[in-house]
PDB file of C-alpha atoms in Angstrom:
ATOM      1  CA  HIS A   1      15.025  -4.788  -7.096  1.00 78.00           C
ATOM      2  CA  LEU A   2      12.283  -5.584  -4.636  1.00 86.00           C
ATOM      3  CA  LEU A   3      10.926  -2.044  -4.366  1.00 85.00           C
ATOM      4  CA  GLY A   4      12.335   0.640  -6.633  1.00 85.00           C
ATOM      5  CA  LEU A   5      13.085  -1.419  -9.739  1.00 87.00           C
ATOM      6  CA  ASN A   6      10.327  -3.989  -9.303  1.00 91.00           C
ATOM      7  CA  PRO A   7       8.282  -4.070 -12.538  1.00 92.00           C
ATOM      8  CA  TYR A   8       5.140  -4.552 -10.443  1.00 92.00           C
ATOM      9  CA  PHE A   9       5.619  -1.058  -9.014  1.00 91.00           C
ATOM     10  CA  SER A  10       7.467   0.625 -11.886  1.00 90.00           C
ATOM     11  CA  GLY A  11       5.213  -0.643 -14.689  1.00 89.00           C
ATOM     12  CA  GLU A  12       8.233  -1.505 -16.849  1.00 90.00           C
ATOM     13  CA  LEU A  13       7.533  -4.062 -19.550  1.00 91.00           C
ATOM     14  CA  LEU A  14       9.183  -7.442 -18.994  1.00 91.00           C
ATOM     15  CA  GLY A  15       9.867  -8.439 -22.589  1.00 88.00           C
ATOM     16  CA  ARG A  16       8.064 -10.540 -25.146  1.00 90.00           C
ATOM     17  CA  ILE A  17       9.600 -13.944 -24.404  1.00 89.00           C
ATOM     18  CA  PRO A  18       7.991 -15.285 -21.205  1.00 87.00           C
ATOM     19  CA  PHE A  19      10.881 -17.076 -19.441  1.00 88.00           C
ATOM     20  CA  PHE A  20      13.792 -15.102 -20.891  1.00 90.00           C
ATOM     21  CA  ASP A  21      12.736 -11.709 -19.591  1.00 91.00           C
ATOM     22  CA  LEU A  22      13.664  -9.145 -16.947  1.00 91.00           C
ATOM     23  CA  LEU A  23      12.436 -11.440 -14.183  1.00 94.00           C
ATOM     24  CA  LEU A  24      15.065 -14.027 -15.116  1.00 94.00           C
ATOM     25  CA  ILE A  25      18.008 -11.643 -14.962  1.00 93.00           C
ATOM     26  CA  GLY A  26      16.659  -9.516 -12.127  1.00 92.00           C
ATOM     27  CA  TYR A  27      15.406 -12.182  -9.722  1.00 95.00           C
ATOM     28  CA  LEU A  28      16.007 -15.843 -10.602  1.00 95.00           C
ATOM     29  CA  LEU A  29      19.665 -15.738 -11.636  1.00 96.00           C
ATOM     30  CA  PRO A  30      20.757 -13.549  -8.681  1.00 96.00           C
ATOM     31  CA  GLY A  31      18.655 -15.712  -6.349  1.00 94.00           C
ATOM     32  CA  LEU A  32      20.342 -18.875  -7.615  1.00 95.00           C
ATOM     33  CA  GLY A  33      23.703 -17.122  -7.330  1.00 96.00           C
ATOM     34  CA  TYR A  34      23.070 -16.187  -3.699  1.00 95.00           C
ATOM     35  CA  ALA A  35      21.903 -19.721  -2.917  1.00 91.00           C
ATOM     36  CA  GLY A  36      24.946 -21.270  -4.592  1.00 93.00           C
ATOM     37  CA  LEU A  37      27.295 -18.918  -2.809  1.00 95.00           C
ATOM     38  CA  ALA A  38      25.612 -19.685   0.526  1.00 91.00           C
ATOM     39  CA  TRP A  39      26.035 -23.416  -0.144  1.00 88.00           C
ATOM     40  CA  TYR A  40      29.694 -22.942  -1.050  1.00 93.00           C
ATOM     41  CA  ALA A  41      30.441 -20.644   1.920  1.00 93.00           C
ATOM     42  CA  ARG A  42      28.656 -22.684   4.625  1.00 87.00           C
ATOM     43  CA  ASP A  43      31.881 -24.179   6.031  1.00 90.00           C
ATOM     44  CA  LYS A  44      34.186 -21.340   5.060  1.00 93.00           C
ATOM     45  CA  ARG A  45      32.493 -18.127   6.260  1.00 94.00           C
ATOM     46  CA  PRO A  46      30.740 -16.977   9.458  1.00 94.00           C
ATOM     47  CA  LEU A  47      27.182 -18.204   9.982  1.00 90.00           C
ATOM     48  CA  PRO A  48      25.506 -14.742   9.786  1.00 91.00           C
ATOM     49  CA  TYR A  49      27.126 -14.167   6.382  1.00 93.00           C
ATOM     50  CA  VAL A  50      25.912 -17.527   5.074  1.00 90.00           C
ATOM     51  CA  MET A  51      22.427 -16.960   6.484  1.00 88.00           C
ATOM     52  CA  ALA A  52      22.216 -13.517   4.861  1.00 91.00           C
ATOM     53  CA  LEU A  53      23.154 -15.029   1.509  1.00 92.00           C
ATOM     54  CA  ALA A  54      20.640 -17.853   1.884  1.00 89.00           C
ATOM     55  CA  VAL A  55      17.799 -15.541   2.936  1.00 89.00           C
ATOM     56  CA  SER A  56      18.590 -13.141   0.075  1.00 92.00           C
ATOM     57  CA  GLY A  57      18.513 -16.015  -2.399  1.00 91.00           C
ATOM     58  CA  ALA A  58      15.230 -17.305  -0.991  1.00 91.00           C
ATOM     59  CA  VAL A  59      13.591 -13.871  -1.111  1.00 93.00           C
ATOM     60  CA  LEU A  60      14.678 -13.331  -4.716  1.00 94.00           C
ATOM     61  CA  ALA A  61      13.485 -16.802  -5.751  1.00 93.00           C
ATOM     62  CA  PHE A  62      10.140 -16.184  -4.037  1.00 94.00           C
ATOM     63  CA  ALA A  63       9.823 -12.805  -5.779  1.00 95.00           C
ATOM     64  CA  TRP A  64      10.653 -14.429  -9.127  1.00 96.00           C
ATOM     65  CA  ALA A  65       8.027 -17.138  -8.645  1.00 95.00           C
ATOM     66  CA  SER A  66       5.349 -14.656  -7.564  1.00 95.00           C
ATOM     67  CA  LEU A  67       6.089 -12.186 -10.358  1.00 95.00           C
ATOM     68  CA  THR A  68       6.182 -15.028 -12.884  1.00 95.00           C
ATOM     69  CA  VAL A  69       2.670 -16.013 -11.823  1.00 95.00           C
ATOM     70  CA  ARG A  70       1.622 -12.403 -12.337  1.00 94.00           C
ATOM     71  CA  ARG A  71       3.230 -12.420 -15.779  1.00 95.00           C
ATOM     72  CA  ALA A  72       1.451 -15.646 -16.721  1.00 94.00           C
ATOM     73  CA  TRP A  73      -1.916 -14.044 -16.016  1.00 94.00           C
ATOM     74  CA  GLN A  74      -1.288 -10.397 -16.976  1.00 93.00           C
ATOM     75  CA  GLY A  75       1.216 -10.575 -19.837  1.00 91.00           C
ATOM     76  CA  GLU A  76       4.409  -8.550 -20.101  1.00 92.00           C
ATOM     77  CA  ASN A  77       2.938  -5.590 -18.199  1.00 92.00           C
ATOM     78  CA  ILE A  78       2.457  -6.648 -14.571  1.00 92.00           C
ATOM     79  CA  ALA A  79       1.860  -3.182 -13.110  1.00 89.00           C
ATOM     80  CA  ASP A  80       0.077  -2.911  -9.784  1.00 85.00           C
ATOM     81  CA  TRP A  81      -2.825  -0.921 -11.198  1.00 84.00           C
ATOM     82  CA  LYS A  82      -4.165  -4.079 -12.819  1.00 84.00           C
ATOM     83  CA  ASP A  83      -6.606  -6.037 -10.675  1.00 87.00           C
ATOM     84  CA  PHE A  84      -5.881  -9.597  -9.602  1.00 89.00           C
ATOM     85  CA  LEU A  85      -7.850 -12.225 -11.465  1.00 89.00           C
ATOM     86  CA  GLN A  86      -9.442 -15.100  -9.537  1.00 89.00           C
ATOM     87  CA  GLY A  87      -7.315 -17.688 -11.308  1.00 90.00           C
ATOM     88  CA  GLU A  88      -4.222 -15.621 -10.572  1.00 92.00           C
ATOM     89  CA  THR A  89      -5.080 -15.450  -6.873  1.00 90.00           C
ATOM     90  CA  TYR A  90      -5.522 -19.232  -6.790  1.00 90.00           C
ATOM     91  CA  THR A  91      -2.266 -19.796  -8.702  1.00 93.00           C
ATOM     92  CA  TYR A  92      -0.261 -17.867  -6.090  1.00 94.00           C
ATOM     93  CA  SER A  93      -1.477 -20.301  -3.427  1.00 91.00           C
ATOM     94  CA  VAL A  94      -0.556 -23.303  -5.560  1.00 92.00           C
ATOM     95  CA  VAL A  95       2.900 -22.002  -6.438  1.00 95.00           C
ATOM     96  CA  TRP A  96       3.723 -21.005  -2.857  1.00 94.00           C
ATOM     97  CA  LEU A  97       2.631 -24.399  -1.534  1.00 93.00           C
ATOM     98  CA  LEU A  98       4.641 -26.185  -4.224  1.00 93.00           C
ATOM     99  CA  LEU A  99       7.710 -24.106  -3.322  1.00 94.00           C
ATOM    100  CA  GLY A 100       7.179 -24.956   0.337  1.00 92.00           C
ATOM    101  CA  VAL A 101       6.964 -28.674  -0.423  1.00 91.00           C
ATOM    102  CA  LEU A 102      10.031 -28.447  -2.690  1.00 91.00           C
ATOM    103  CA  LEU A 103      11.988 -26.766   0.104  1.00 89.00           C
ATOM    104  CA  LEU A 104      10.830 -29.457   2.530  1.00 89.00           C
ATOM    105  CA  VAL A 105      12.071 -32.186   0.215  1.00 89.00           C
ATOM    106  CA  LEU A 106      15.394 -30.396  -0.369  1.00 86.00           C
ATOM    107  CA  GLY A 107      15.817 -29.758   3.357  1.00 84.00           C
ATOM    108  CA  SER A 108      15.247 -33.434   4.097  1.00 87.00           C
ATOM    109  CA  ARG A 109      17.491 -34.562   1.265  1.00 87.00           C
ATOM    110  CA  PHE A 110      20.409 -32.379   2.370  1.00 82.00           C
ATOM    111  CA  HIS A 111      19.651 -32.660   6.105  1.00 82.00           C
ATOM    112  CA  ALA A 112      19.377 -28.868   6.293  1.00 80.00           C
ATOM    113  CA  LYS A 113      17.220 -27.648   9.140  1.00 82.00           C
ATOM    114  CA  SER A 114      17.353 -24.084   7.799  1.00 81.00           C
ATOM    115  CA  ILE A 115      15.769 -25.132   4.496  1.00 84.00           C
ATOM    116  CA  ARG A 116      13.039 -27.023   6.345  1.00 86.00           C
ATOM    117  CA  ILE A 117      12.377 -23.921   8.464  1.00 87.00           C
ATOM    118  CA  ALA A 118      12.145 -21.824   5.295  1.00 88.00           C
ATOM    119  CA  SER A 119       9.671 -24.398   3.997  1.00 89.00           C
ATOM    120  CA  ALA A 120       7.566 -24.060   7.129  1.00 90.00           C
ATOM    121  CA  VAL A 121       7.569 -20.269   6.837  1.00 92.00           C
ATOM    122  CA  LEU A 122       6.504 -20.408   3.193  1.00 92.00           C
ATOM    123  CA  VAL A 123       3.739 -22.926   3.880  1.00 92.00           C
ATOM    124  CA  PHE A 124       2.558 -20.757   6.788  1.00 93.00           C
ATOM    125  CA  VAL A 125       2.428 -17.711   4.498  1.00 93.00           C
ATOM    126  CA  ALA A 126       0.428 -19.737   1.969  1.00 91.00           C
ATOM    127  CA  VAL A 127      -1.977 -20.886   4.695  1.00 91.00           C
ATOM    128  CA  LEU A 128      -2.470 -17.291   5.833  1.00 92.00           C
ATOM    129  CA  LYS A 129      -3.058 -16.216   2.247  1.00 91.00           C
ATOM    130  CA  VAL A 130      -5.659 -18.936   1.692  1.00 88.00           C
ATOM    131  CA  PHE A 131      -7.583 -17.989   4.816  1.00 88.00           C
ATOM    132  CA  GLN A 132      -7.244 -14.214   4.510  1.00 91.00           C
ATOM    133  CA  ILE A 133      -7.315 -13.530   0.773  1.00 90.00           C
ATOM    134  CA  ASP A 134      -8.677 -16.590  -0.996  1.00 84.00           C
ATOM    135  CA  MET A 135     -11.619 -16.854   1.396  1.00 85.00           C
ATOM    136  CA  SER A 136     -12.792 -13.358   0.512  1.00 86.00           C
ATOM    137  CA  ASN A 137     -11.738 -13.072  -3.147  1.00 86.00           C
ATOM    138  CA  LEU A 138     -12.378 -16.492  -4.648  1.00 85.00           C
ATOM    139  CA  GLU A 139     -15.824 -17.796  -5.434  1.00 87.00           C
ATOM    140  CA  GLY A 140     -17.349 -21.194  -6.007  1.00 87.00           C
ATOM    141  CA  PHE A 141     -15.136 -23.895  -7.437  1.00 88.00           C
ATOM    142  CA  LEU A 142     -11.821 -22.051  -7.002  1.00 86.00           C
ATOM    143  CA  ARG A 143     -12.529 -21.346  -3.319  1.00 87.00           C
ATOM    144  CA  ALA A 144     -13.360 -24.993  -2.675  1.00 89.00           C
ATOM    145  CA  LEU A 145     -10.345 -26.146  -4.693  1.00 88.00           C
ATOM    146  CA  SER A 146      -8.095 -23.768  -2.742  1.00 86.00           C
ATOM    147  CA  PHE A 147      -9.173 -25.205   0.608  1.00 87.00           C
ATOM    148  CA  ILE A 148      -9.132 -28.817  -0.595  1.00 91.00           C
ATOM    149  CA  GLY A 149      -5.659 -28.366  -2.079  1.00 88.00           C
ATOM    150  CA  LEU A 150      -4.384 -26.714   1.095  1.00 89.00           C
ATOM    151  CA  GLY A 151      -5.801 -29.518   3.206  1.00 90.00           C
ATOM    152  CA  GLY A 152      -4.232 -32.161   0.976  1.00 91.00           C
ATOM    153  CA  VAL A 153      -0.823 -30.493   1.114  1.00 90.00           C
ATOM    154  CA  LEU A 154      -0.969 -30.086   4.897  1.00 91.00           C
ATOM    155  CA  ILE A 155      -1.954 -33.741   5.329  1.00 93.00           C
ATOM    156  CA  GLY A 156       0.910 -34.749   3.016  1.00 90.00           C
ATOM    157  CA  ILE A 157       3.389 -32.631   4.998  1.00 89.00           C
ATOM    158  CA  GLY A 158       2.101 -34.160   8.232  1.00 89.00           C
ATOM    159  CA  LEU A 159       2.560 -37.678   6.859  1.00 90.00           C
ATOM    160  CA  PHE A 160       6.015 -36.750   5.590  1.00 87.00           C
ATOM    161  CA  TYR A 161       7.102 -35.527   9.024  1.00 81.00           C
ATOM    162  CA  GLN A 162       5.474 -38.533  10.668  1.00 85.00           C
ATOM    163  CA  LYS A 163       7.553 -40.795   8.442  1.00 83.00           C
ATOM    164  CA  ILE A 164      10.717 -38.807   9.224  1.00 75.00           C
ATOM    165  CA  LEU A 165      10.064 -38.787  12.965  1.00 70.00           C
ATOM    166  CA  SER A 166       9.142 -42.469  13.094  1.00 77.00           C
ATOM    167  CA  GLY A 167      12.270 -43.262  11.071  1.00 71.00           C
ATOM    168  CA  VAL A 168      14.405 -41.243  13.498  1.00 60.00           C
ATOM    169  CA  GLY A 169      12.802 -42.941  16.496  1.00 51.00           C
ATOM    170  CA  ALA A 170      13.274 -46.391  14.974  1.00 53.00           C
ATOM    171  CA  ALA A 171      16.890 -45.632  14.116  1.00 53.00           C
ATOM    172  CA  SER A 172      17.660 -44.450  17.655  1.00 50.00           C
ATOM    173  CA  THR A 173      16.093 -47.543  19.278  1.00 51.00           C
ATOM    174  CA  ALA A 174      17.707 -50.023  16.893  1.00 51.00           C
ATOM    175  CA  PRO A 175      20.424 -52.137  18.493  1.00 55.00           C
ATOM    176  CA  THR A 176      23.905 -50.959  17.700  1.00 54.00           C
ATOM    177  CA  ASN A 177      25.688 -54.077  18.832  1.00 53.00           C
ATOM    178  CA  PRO A 178      25.467 -56.991  16.350  1.00 52.00           C
ATOM    179  CA  THR A 179      25.115 -59.513  19.205  1.00 52.00           C
ATOM    180  CA  GLU A 180      21.961 -57.714  20.411  1.00 48.00           C
ATOM    181  CA  GLN A 181      20.226 -58.405  17.107  1.00 50.00           C
ATOM    182  CA  GLN A 182      20.027 -62.160  17.759  1.00 49.00           C
TER     183      GLN A 182
END
């Protein structure tokens, strides 16, 4: 689905209804299925098996999000011969950063280091994209907004980790014996 059957490369039409289209059944539903199976199998199957399921689910979800952005800007034909619009280029950065922040929140909520690492990878990819692609392709307001938004997200992530790390440090230095609290 990522190469041979990808509508970006094949030029296949996605369907008239925006959410209920080929991207839903080809990318999002299988991605959610892989993620759910990885969650279910985490204590029952070997770690490499679970990791392969989780990575497959993450890749499919990322492909769905990216192709959905393309669909939002290009319509039901998202073929690669169409040029990228400036707003589309900016929207990829926003969506990838939002996915990275969502993964960070989920990783913290479920105490899953692997999800937090996936978040870091996705944010790193978005940072690279902003500096390599947005810097050369965006102009004026969108370029400034791209860098300001990236800076805001990175500051927010830094504050989030600072809160987590200070909470961990405070929890480890807190007295465990009730008589020490007096």
